[in-house]
Short mmCIF file of N, CA, C and O in Angstrom, two decimals:
data_model
loop_
_atom_site.label_atom_id
_atom_site.label_comp_id
_atom_site.label_asym_id
_atom_site.label_seq_id
_atom_site.Cartn_x
_atom_site.Cartn_y
_atom_site.Cartn_z
N MET A 4 -23.29 -20.72 -24.93
CA MET A 4 -23.76 -19.49 -25.52
C MET A 4 -24.37 -18.55 -24.48
O MET A 4 -24.29 -17.34 -24.62
N ALA A 5 -24.95 -19.15 -23.42
CA ALA A 5 -25.56 -18.33 -22.38
C ALA A 5 -24.50 -17.55 -21.61
O ALA A 5 -24.73 -16.42 -21.18
N GLY A 6 -23.32 -18.13 -21.47
CA GLY A 6 -22.23 -17.44 -20.78
C GLY A 6 -21.74 -16.23 -21.55
O GLY A 6 -21.38 -15.21 -20.97
N ILE A 7 -21.72 -16.35 -22.87
CA ILE A 7 -21.27 -15.24 -23.70
C ILE A 7 -22.27 -14.09 -23.64
O ILE A 7 -21.89 -12.92 -23.56
N LYS A 8 -23.57 -14.41 -23.63
CA LYS A 8 -24.58 -13.36 -23.53
C LYS A 8 -24.48 -12.63 -22.19
O LYS A 8 -24.62 -11.40 -22.14
N ALA A 9 -24.23 -13.39 -21.14
CA ALA A 9 -24.08 -12.76 -19.82
C ALA A 9 -22.84 -11.87 -19.79
O ALA A 9 -22.89 -10.75 -19.25
N LEU A 10 -21.75 -12.34 -20.37
CA LEU A 10 -20.53 -11.55 -20.41
C LEU A 10 -20.71 -10.27 -21.23
O LEU A 10 -20.26 -9.19 -20.83
N ILE A 11 -21.39 -10.38 -22.35
CA ILE A 11 -21.63 -9.21 -23.19
C ILE A 11 -22.53 -8.21 -22.47
O ILE A 11 -22.28 -7.00 -22.49
N SER A 12 -23.57 -8.70 -21.80
CA SER A 12 -24.46 -7.78 -21.10
C SER A 12 -23.76 -7.12 -19.91
O SER A 12 -23.97 -5.93 -19.64
N LEU A 13 -22.89 -7.85 -19.20
CA LEU A 13 -22.13 -7.25 -18.11
C LEU A 13 -21.14 -6.21 -18.62
O LEU A 13 -20.99 -5.14 -18.01
N SER A 14 -20.48 -6.49 -19.72
CA SER A 14 -19.54 -5.51 -20.26
C SER A 14 -20.27 -4.28 -20.79
O SER A 14 -19.79 -3.16 -20.65
N PHE A 15 -21.45 -4.47 -21.37
CA PHE A 15 -22.25 -3.34 -21.84
C PHE A 15 -22.70 -2.49 -20.65
O PHE A 15 -22.63 -1.25 -20.70
N GLY A 16 -23.13 -3.13 -19.57
CA GLY A 16 -23.53 -2.39 -18.37
C GLY A 16 -22.36 -1.64 -17.76
O GLY A 16 -22.52 -0.49 -17.31
N GLY A 17 -21.18 -2.25 -17.74
CA GLY A 17 -19.99 -1.56 -17.23
C GLY A 17 -19.61 -0.36 -18.09
O GLY A 17 -19.23 0.68 -17.56
N ALA A 18 -19.74 -0.52 -19.40
CA ALA A 18 -19.42 0.60 -20.29
C ALA A 18 -20.40 1.76 -20.10
O ALA A 18 -20.00 2.93 -20.08
N ILE A 19 -21.67 1.43 -19.93
CA ILE A 19 -22.67 2.47 -19.69
C ILE A 19 -22.40 3.15 -18.36
O ILE A 19 -22.48 4.39 -18.24
N GLY A 20 -22.06 2.37 -17.33
CA GLY A 20 -21.74 2.95 -16.02
C GLY A 20 -20.54 3.88 -16.08
O GLY A 20 -20.55 4.97 -15.48
N LEU A 21 -19.50 3.47 -16.77
CA LEU A 21 -18.32 4.34 -16.92
C LEU A 21 -18.65 5.59 -17.72
O LEU A 21 -18.14 6.68 -17.41
N MET A 22 -19.51 5.45 -18.73
CA MET A 22 -19.90 6.63 -19.50
C MET A 22 -20.65 7.64 -18.62
O MET A 22 -20.36 8.83 -18.66
N PHE A 23 -21.58 7.15 -17.79
CA PHE A 23 -22.30 8.05 -16.90
C PHE A 23 -21.37 8.66 -15.85
O PHE A 23 -21.55 9.82 -15.47
N LEU A 24 -20.39 7.91 -15.40
CA LEU A 24 -19.42 8.44 -14.44
C LEU A 24 -18.61 9.57 -15.06
O LEU A 24 -18.47 10.65 -14.46
N MET A 25 -18.11 9.36 -16.25
CA MET A 25 -17.35 10.40 -16.94
C MET A 25 -18.23 11.61 -17.26
O MET A 25 -17.82 12.75 -17.11
N LEU A 26 -19.46 11.34 -17.70
CA LEU A 26 -20.37 12.43 -18.04
C LEU A 26 -20.72 13.25 -16.81
O LEU A 26 -20.76 14.48 -16.85
N GLY A 27 -20.94 12.58 -15.69
CA GLY A 27 -21.26 13.29 -14.46
C GLY A 27 -20.10 14.14 -13.96
O GLY A 27 -20.31 15.16 -13.31
N CYS A 28 -18.89 13.74 -14.25
CA CYS A 28 -17.73 14.50 -13.80
C CYS A 28 -17.40 15.67 -14.73
O CYS A 28 -16.82 16.66 -14.29
N THR A 29 -17.75 15.55 -15.99
CA THR A 29 -17.32 16.58 -16.94
C THR A 29 -18.40 17.60 -17.27
O THR A 29 -18.13 18.54 -18.00
N LEU A 30 -19.61 17.42 -16.75
CA LEU A 30 -20.63 18.43 -17.01
C LEU A 30 -20.24 19.73 -16.33
O LEU A 30 -19.85 19.75 -15.17
N PRO A 31 -20.35 20.85 -17.05
CA PRO A 31 -19.87 22.12 -16.48
C PRO A 31 -20.69 22.63 -15.30
O PRO A 31 -20.17 23.35 -14.46
N GLU A 32 -21.95 22.21 -15.19
CA GLU A 32 -22.75 22.72 -14.07
C GLU A 32 -22.36 22.08 -12.75
O GLU A 32 -22.58 22.66 -11.71
N TYR A 33 -21.79 20.87 -12.79
CA TYR A 33 -21.35 20.23 -11.56
C TYR A 33 -19.88 20.56 -11.27
O TYR A 33 -19.52 20.94 -10.18
N ASN A 34 -19.02 20.35 -12.26
CA ASN A 34 -17.60 20.69 -12.19
C ASN A 34 -16.92 20.10 -10.96
O ASN A 34 -16.15 20.75 -10.28
N LYS A 35 -17.21 18.84 -10.68
CA LYS A 35 -16.57 18.13 -9.58
C LYS A 35 -16.00 16.82 -10.12
O LYS A 35 -16.69 16.06 -10.79
N TYR A 36 -14.75 16.59 -9.80
CA TYR A 36 -14.09 15.41 -10.33
C TYR A 36 -13.82 14.35 -9.26
O TYR A 36 -13.11 13.40 -9.50
N TRP A 37 -14.38 14.52 -8.07
CA TRP A 37 -14.17 13.55 -7.01
C TRP A 37 -14.68 12.15 -7.35
O TRP A 37 -14.07 11.16 -6.94
N PRO A 38 -15.79 11.99 -8.05
CA PRO A 38 -16.26 10.63 -8.35
C PRO A 38 -15.30 9.79 -9.17
O PRO A 38 -15.44 8.57 -9.22
N LEU A 39 -14.31 10.41 -9.80
CA LEU A 39 -13.35 9.62 -10.57
C LEU A 39 -12.49 8.72 -9.68
O LEU A 39 -11.85 7.79 -10.18
N PHE A 40 -12.48 8.96 -8.37
CA PHE A 40 -11.76 8.06 -7.47
C PHE A 40 -12.36 6.66 -7.47
O PHE A 40 -11.70 5.71 -7.07
N VAL A 41 -13.60 6.51 -7.91
CA VAL A 41 -14.23 5.20 -7.99
C VAL A 41 -13.51 4.33 -9.01
O VAL A 41 -13.46 3.10 -8.87
N LEU A 42 -12.92 4.93 -10.02
CA LEU A 42 -12.16 4.17 -11.02
C LEU A 42 -11.01 3.40 -10.39
O LEU A 42 -10.65 2.31 -10.85
N PHE A 43 -10.44 3.94 -9.33
CA PHE A 43 -9.38 3.24 -8.61
C PHE A 43 -9.87 1.89 -8.10
O PHE A 43 -9.19 0.88 -8.21
N PHE A 44 -11.10 1.86 -7.57
CA PHE A 44 -11.65 0.59 -7.08
C PHE A 44 -11.95 -0.36 -8.22
O PHE A 44 -11.83 -1.57 -8.08
N TYR A 45 -12.39 0.18 -9.37
CA TYR A 45 -12.63 -0.68 -10.53
C TYR A 45 -11.35 -1.34 -11.00
O TYR A 45 -11.35 -2.47 -11.47
N ILE A 46 -10.25 -0.63 -10.90
CA ILE A 46 -8.97 -1.16 -11.37
C ILE A 46 -8.42 -2.21 -10.41
O ILE A 46 -7.92 -3.25 -10.84
N ILE A 47 -8.51 -1.96 -9.10
CA ILE A 47 -7.88 -2.89 -8.15
C ILE A 47 -8.78 -4.05 -7.73
O ILE A 47 -8.31 -4.97 -7.07
N SER A 48 -10.05 -4.06 -8.10
CA SER A 48 -10.93 -5.12 -7.64
C SER A 48 -10.54 -6.52 -8.13
O SER A 48 -10.66 -7.48 -7.35
N PRO A 49 -10.08 -6.74 -9.34
CA PRO A 49 -9.73 -8.12 -9.71
C PRO A 49 -8.35 -8.58 -9.25
O PRO A 49 -8.02 -9.76 -9.36
N ILE A 50 -7.55 -7.69 -8.71
CA ILE A 50 -6.16 -8.04 -8.35
C ILE A 50 -6.07 -9.14 -7.30
O ILE A 50 -5.30 -10.10 -7.49
N PRO A 51 -6.83 -9.11 -6.18
CA PRO A 51 -6.69 -10.20 -5.20
C PRO A 51 -7.01 -11.57 -5.76
O PRO A 51 -6.31 -12.55 -5.49
N TYR A 52 -8.05 -11.67 -6.58
CA TYR A 52 -8.41 -12.97 -7.12
C TYR A 52 -7.39 -13.45 -8.15
O TYR A 52 -7.08 -14.63 -8.21
N CYS A 53 -6.83 -12.53 -8.94
CA CYS A 53 -5.79 -12.92 -9.90
C CYS A 53 -4.55 -13.44 -9.19
O CYS A 53 -3.95 -14.43 -9.62
N ILE A 54 -4.18 -12.80 -8.10
CA ILE A 54 -3.03 -13.27 -7.33
C ILE A 54 -3.31 -14.63 -6.71
O ILE A 54 -2.46 -15.53 -6.71
N ALA A 55 -4.53 -14.82 -6.19
CA ALA A 55 -4.88 -16.09 -5.55
C ALA A 55 -4.89 -17.24 -6.55
O ALA A 55 -4.48 -18.35 -6.22
N THR A 56 -5.34 -17.01 -7.76
CA THR A 56 -5.36 -18.08 -8.75
C THR A 56 -3.95 -18.45 -9.19
O THR A 56 -3.70 -19.60 -9.58
N ARG A 57 -3.02 -17.52 -9.12
CA ARG A 57 -1.62 -17.83 -9.45
C ARG A 57 -0.95 -18.64 -8.34
O ARG A 57 -0.13 -19.51 -8.61
N VAL A 58 -1.30 -18.33 -7.10
CA VAL A 58 -0.63 -18.96 -5.96
C VAL A 58 -1.14 -20.36 -5.70
O VAL A 58 -0.37 -21.27 -5.41
N VAL A 59 -2.44 -20.59 -5.82
CA VAL A 59 -3.06 -21.85 -5.44
C VAL A 59 -3.09 -22.80 -6.62
O VAL A 59 -3.34 -22.40 -7.75
N ASP A 60 -2.84 -24.09 -6.35
CA ASP A 60 -2.95 -25.12 -7.39
C ASP A 60 -4.41 -25.34 -7.73
O ASP A 60 -5.29 -25.33 -6.87
N ASP A 61 -4.70 -25.56 -8.99
CA ASP A 61 -6.07 -25.82 -9.40
C ASP A 61 -6.45 -27.29 -9.24
O ASP A 61 -7.56 -27.67 -9.54
N THR A 62 -5.52 -28.10 -8.76
CA THR A 62 -5.81 -29.52 -8.60
C THR A 62 -6.65 -29.80 -7.36
O THR A 62 -7.23 -30.87 -7.25
N ASP A 63 -6.73 -28.83 -6.44
CA ASP A 63 -7.55 -29.04 -5.25
C ASP A 63 -9.02 -29.02 -5.64
O ASP A 63 -9.49 -28.12 -6.32
N ALA A 64 -9.74 -30.04 -5.17
CA ALA A 64 -11.17 -30.11 -5.47
C ALA A 64 -11.96 -29.12 -4.61
O ALA A 64 -12.91 -28.52 -5.05
N ALA A 65 -11.54 -28.98 -3.37
CA ALA A 65 -12.24 -28.08 -2.46
C ALA A 65 -11.68 -26.66 -2.60
O ALA A 65 -10.59 -26.44 -3.12
N SER A 66 -12.44 -25.72 -2.12
CA SER A 66 -12.00 -24.33 -2.15
C SER A 66 -10.91 -24.12 -1.12
O SER A 66 -10.98 -24.62 0.00
N SER A 67 -9.90 -23.35 -1.47
CA SER A 67 -8.80 -23.11 -0.54
C SER A 67 -9.02 -21.82 0.23
O SER A 67 -9.81 -20.96 -0.16
N ALA A 68 -8.30 -21.68 1.33
CA ALA A 68 -8.42 -20.49 2.16
C ALA A 68 -7.91 -19.25 1.43
O ALA A 68 -8.43 -18.15 1.61
N CYS A 69 -6.91 -19.43 0.58
CA CYS A 69 -6.36 -18.30 -0.16
C CYS A 69 -7.39 -17.72 -1.13
O CYS A 69 -7.56 -16.51 -1.22
N LYS A 70 -8.11 -18.62 -1.84
CA LYS A 70 -9.14 -18.13 -2.77
C LYS A 70 -10.30 -17.49 -2.01
O LYS A 70 -10.86 -16.49 -2.46
N GLU A 71 -10.65 -18.06 -0.87
CA GLU A 71 -11.73 -17.49 -0.08
C GLU A 71 -11.35 -16.09 0.43
O GLU A 71 -12.17 -15.17 0.42
N LEU A 72 -10.11 -15.93 0.85
CA LEU A 72 -9.64 -14.62 1.30
C LEU A 72 -9.64 -13.63 0.14
O LEU A 72 -10.03 -12.46 0.30
N ALA A 73 -9.25 -14.09 -1.04
CA ALA A 73 -9.24 -13.21 -2.22
C ALA A 73 -10.65 -12.77 -2.57
O ALA A 73 -10.88 -11.61 -2.90
N ILE A 74 -11.60 -13.67 -2.49
CA ILE A 74 -13.00 -13.32 -2.78
C ILE A 74 -13.50 -12.34 -1.74
O ILE A 74 -14.22 -11.38 -2.06
N PHE A 75 -13.14 -12.54 -0.48
CA PHE A 75 -13.54 -11.63 0.59
C PHE A 75 -12.96 -10.22 0.35
O PHE A 75 -13.67 -9.22 0.48
N LEU A 76 -11.68 -10.14 -0.01
CA LEU A 76 -11.06 -8.84 -0.27
C LEU A 76 -11.68 -8.16 -1.49
O LEU A 76 -11.90 -6.94 -1.49
N THR A 77 -11.96 -8.94 -2.53
CA THR A 77 -12.61 -8.39 -3.71
C THR A 77 -13.99 -7.84 -3.37
O THR A 77 -14.37 -6.76 -3.83
N THR A 78 -14.73 -8.57 -2.54
CA THR A 78 -16.04 -8.09 -2.11
C THR A 78 -15.91 -6.78 -1.34
O THR A 78 -16.71 -5.85 -1.53
N GLY A 79 -14.92 -6.69 -0.46
CA GLY A 79 -14.69 -5.45 0.28
C GLY A 79 -14.36 -4.29 -0.63
O GLY A 79 -14.83 -3.16 -0.41
N ILE A 80 -13.58 -4.54 -1.66
CA ILE A 80 -13.23 -3.48 -2.61
C ILE A 80 -14.46 -3.03 -3.40
O ILE A 80 -14.67 -1.83 -3.60
N VAL A 81 -15.29 -3.97 -3.81
CA VAL A 81 -16.50 -3.63 -4.57
C VAL A 81 -17.47 -2.84 -3.70
O VAL A 81 -18.06 -1.85 -4.15
N VAL A 82 -17.63 -3.25 -2.45
CA VAL A 82 -18.51 -2.51 -1.54
C VAL A 82 -17.95 -1.10 -1.30
O VAL A 82 -18.70 -0.13 -1.21
N SER A 83 -16.64 -0.98 -1.21
CA SER A 83 -16.03 0.34 -1.04
C SER A 83 -16.28 1.22 -2.26
O SER A 83 -16.41 2.44 -2.12
N ALA A 84 -16.33 0.62 -3.43
CA ALA A 84 -16.62 1.40 -4.64
C ALA A 84 -18.02 2.00 -4.58
O ALA A 84 -18.26 3.08 -5.11
N PHE A 85 -18.96 1.32 -3.93
CA PHE A 85 -20.29 1.88 -3.76
C PHE A 85 -20.34 2.84 -2.57
O PHE A 85 -21.10 3.80 -2.57
N GLY A 86 -19.53 2.58 -1.56
CA GLY A 86 -19.56 3.40 -0.35
C GLY A 86 -18.87 4.74 -0.49
O GLY A 86 -19.26 5.71 0.16
N LEU A 87 -17.84 4.82 -1.31
CA LEU A 87 -17.09 6.07 -1.45
C LEU A 87 -17.96 7.23 -1.97
O LEU A 87 -17.90 8.32 -1.40
N PRO A 88 -18.79 7.04 -2.99
CA PRO A 88 -19.65 8.16 -3.39
C PRO A 88 -20.64 8.57 -2.30
O PRO A 88 -20.99 9.74 -2.19
N ILE A 89 -21.10 7.61 -1.52
CA ILE A 89 -22.01 7.94 -0.42
C ILE A 89 -21.30 8.82 0.60
O ILE A 89 -21.85 9.80 1.09
N ILE A 90 -20.06 8.48 0.92
CA ILE A 90 -19.29 9.28 1.87
C ILE A 90 -19.02 10.67 1.30
O ILE A 90 -19.13 11.68 2.01
N PHE A 91 -18.69 10.75 0.01
CA PHE A 91 -18.47 12.06 -0.61
C PHE A 91 -19.75 12.90 -0.58
O PHE A 91 -19.71 14.10 -0.32
N ALA A 92 -20.88 12.26 -0.86
CA ALA A 92 -22.14 13.00 -0.83
C ALA A 92 -22.45 13.48 0.57
O ALA A 92 -22.90 14.61 0.78
N ARG A 93 -22.20 12.66 1.56
CA ARG A 93 -22.46 13.05 2.95
C ARG A 93 -21.51 14.17 3.37
O ARG A 93 -21.92 15.10 4.05
N ALA A 94 -20.24 14.08 2.96
CA ALA A 94 -19.28 15.13 3.30
C ALA A 94 -19.68 16.46 2.65
O ALA A 94 -19.55 17.51 3.25
N THR A 95 -20.19 16.40 1.42
CA THR A 95 -20.65 17.61 0.75
C THR A 95 -21.87 18.17 1.47
O THR A 95 -21.98 19.38 1.65
N LEU A 96 -22.76 17.31 1.91
CA LEU A 96 -23.93 17.76 2.64
C LEU A 96 -23.52 18.43 3.94
O LEU A 96 -24.04 19.48 4.30
N ILE A 97 -22.55 17.83 4.62
CA ILE A 97 -22.06 18.42 5.86
C ILE A 97 -21.42 19.78 5.58
O ILE A 97 -21.64 20.74 6.32
N ALA A 98 -20.66 19.89 4.51
CA ALA A 98 -20.02 21.17 4.17
C ALA A 98 -21.08 22.23 3.85
O ALA A 98 -20.95 23.38 4.24
N ILE A 99 -22.13 21.83 3.14
CA ILE A 99 -23.20 22.78 2.81
C ILE A 99 -23.89 23.24 4.08
O ILE A 99 -24.17 24.43 4.26
N LEU A 100 -24.17 22.30 4.99
CA LEU A 100 -24.82 22.68 6.25
C LEU A 100 -23.93 23.58 7.10
O LEU A 100 -24.41 24.51 7.75
N GLN A 101 -22.61 23.34 7.08
CA GLN A 101 -21.70 24.20 7.83
C GLN A 101 -21.68 25.60 7.23
O GLN A 101 -21.64 26.60 7.96
N GLU A 102 -21.70 25.71 5.91
CA GLU A 102 -21.72 27.03 5.27
C GLU A 102 -23.00 27.78 5.63
O GLU A 102 -22.97 28.98 5.93
N LYS A 103 -24.13 27.07 5.64
CA LYS A 103 -25.38 27.72 6.00
C LYS A 103 -25.36 28.16 7.46
O LYS A 103 -25.85 29.24 7.79
N ALA A 104 -24.79 27.33 8.34
CA ALA A 104 -24.70 27.70 9.75
C ALA A 104 -23.80 28.92 9.93
O ALA A 104 -24.11 29.82 10.72
N LEU A 105 -22.71 29.00 9.18
CA LEU A 105 -21.84 30.16 9.27
C LEU A 105 -22.54 31.42 8.77
O LEU A 105 -22.39 32.50 9.34
N LEU A 106 -23.32 31.28 7.69
CA LEU A 106 -24.07 32.43 7.19
C LEU A 106 -25.12 32.90 8.20
O LEU A 106 -25.30 34.10 8.40
N ILE A 107 -25.79 31.94 8.83
CA ILE A 107 -26.79 32.31 9.84
C ILE A 107 -26.12 33.01 11.02
O ILE A 107 -26.61 34.02 11.52
N ASN A 108 -24.97 32.48 11.46
CA ASN A 108 -24.24 33.11 12.56
C ASN A 108 -23.77 34.52 12.18
O ASN A 108 -23.81 35.44 12.99
N ALA A 109 -23.31 34.68 10.94
CA ALA A 109 -22.85 36.00 10.50
C ALA A 109 -24.02 36.98 10.44
O ALA A 109 -23.88 38.15 10.83
N GLU A 110 -25.19 36.52 9.97
CA GLU A 110 -26.36 37.39 9.94
C GLU A 110 -26.79 37.80 11.34
O GLU A 110 -27.14 38.95 11.59
N ASP A 111 -26.75 36.84 12.28
CA ASP A 111 -27.09 37.16 13.67
C ASP A 111 -26.11 38.17 14.26
O ASP A 111 -26.51 39.09 14.98
N GLN A 112 -24.84 37.99 13.96
CA GLN A 112 -23.81 38.92 14.45
C GLN A 112 -24.04 40.32 13.89
O GLN A 112 -23.95 41.31 14.61
N LEU A 113 -24.34 40.42 12.59
CA LEU A 113 -24.61 41.72 11.98
C LEU A 113 -25.85 42.37 12.59
O LEU A 113 -25.88 43.57 12.82
N GLU A 114 -26.86 41.56 12.85
CA GLU A 114 -28.08 42.09 13.45
C GLU A 114 -27.81 42.62 14.86
O GLU A 114 -28.27 43.70 15.22
N ARG A 115 -27.02 41.88 15.63
CA ARG A 115 -26.67 42.35 16.99
C ARG A 115 -25.84 43.62 16.94
O ARG A 115 -26.03 44.54 17.73
N GLU A 116 -24.90 43.67 16.00
CA GLU A 116 -24.06 44.87 15.88
C GLU A 116 -24.88 46.07 15.44
O GLU A 116 -24.66 47.19 15.91
N SER A 117 -25.84 45.85 14.54
CA SER A 117 -26.67 46.97 14.09
C SER A 117 -27.57 47.46 15.21
O SER A 117 -27.78 48.67 15.38
N LYS A 118 -28.08 46.55 16.04
CA LYS A 118 -28.89 46.97 17.18
C LYS A 118 -28.04 47.71 18.21
O LYS A 118 -28.48 48.71 18.78
N ALA A 119 -26.82 47.24 18.42
CA ALA A 119 -25.92 47.91 19.37
C ALA A 119 -25.55 49.29 18.84
O ALA A 119 -25.45 50.25 19.60
N GLY A 120 -25.35 49.42 17.53
CA GLY A 120 -25.02 50.71 16.93
C GLY A 120 -26.18 51.68 17.05
O GLY A 120 -25.99 52.86 17.33
N LEU A 121 -27.39 51.19 16.85
CA LEU A 121 -28.57 52.05 17.00
C LEU A 121 -28.76 52.47 18.45
O LEU A 121 -29.13 53.62 18.73
N ALA A 122 -28.50 51.55 19.37
CA ALA A 122 -28.67 51.87 20.79
C ALA A 122 -27.66 52.92 21.23
O ALA A 122 -27.96 53.82 22.02
N SER A 123 -26.43 52.85 20.71
CA SER A 123 -25.43 53.84 21.12
C SER A 123 -25.70 55.20 20.48
O SER A 123 -25.44 56.23 21.08
N LYS A 124 -26.27 55.22 19.28
CA LYS A 124 -26.59 56.49 18.64
C LYS A 124 -27.80 57.17 19.28
O LYS A 124 -27.87 58.38 19.38
N CYS A 125 -28.76 56.35 19.73
CA CYS A 125 -29.96 56.91 20.32
C CYS A 125 -29.84 57.11 21.82
O CYS A 125 -30.79 57.57 22.45
N HIS A 126 -28.77 56.70 22.41
CA HIS A 126 -28.54 56.76 23.84
C HIS A 126 -29.59 56.00 24.62
O HIS A 126 -30.10 56.45 25.64
N ILE A 127 -29.99 54.86 24.10
CA ILE A 127 -30.95 54.01 24.79
C ILE A 127 -30.17 53.04 25.67
O ILE A 127 -29.26 52.36 25.19
N PRO A 128 -30.50 52.99 26.96
CA PRO A 128 -29.73 52.09 27.85
C PRO A 128 -30.03 50.65 27.61
O PRO A 128 -30.99 50.23 27.14
#
């Protein structure tokens, strides 16, 4: 019975997480759908372990190298699911900083041009 409670709580947590993911993507004030790429990792994460259980005999008492590799690949996919939003957030931060730097450069350029225009009109050397 304890296993069923754990399974139900994990599925409830996954459903809540997917709901927040969809809600975060569809809110009109954000209007960004990049986080939906995380669903790709949710879909492919069980595939290596499913393939390994089909390939390896269950009669082996010890763990096989194939199952260990499948667990390693699954762990990498799950970590990537957490890492992808971090990379997207960092890329957005970099884009915002680049836009601000371009605006600052444009303001400096306008200021220099306005000073040069005033100097040529006033005949100031």
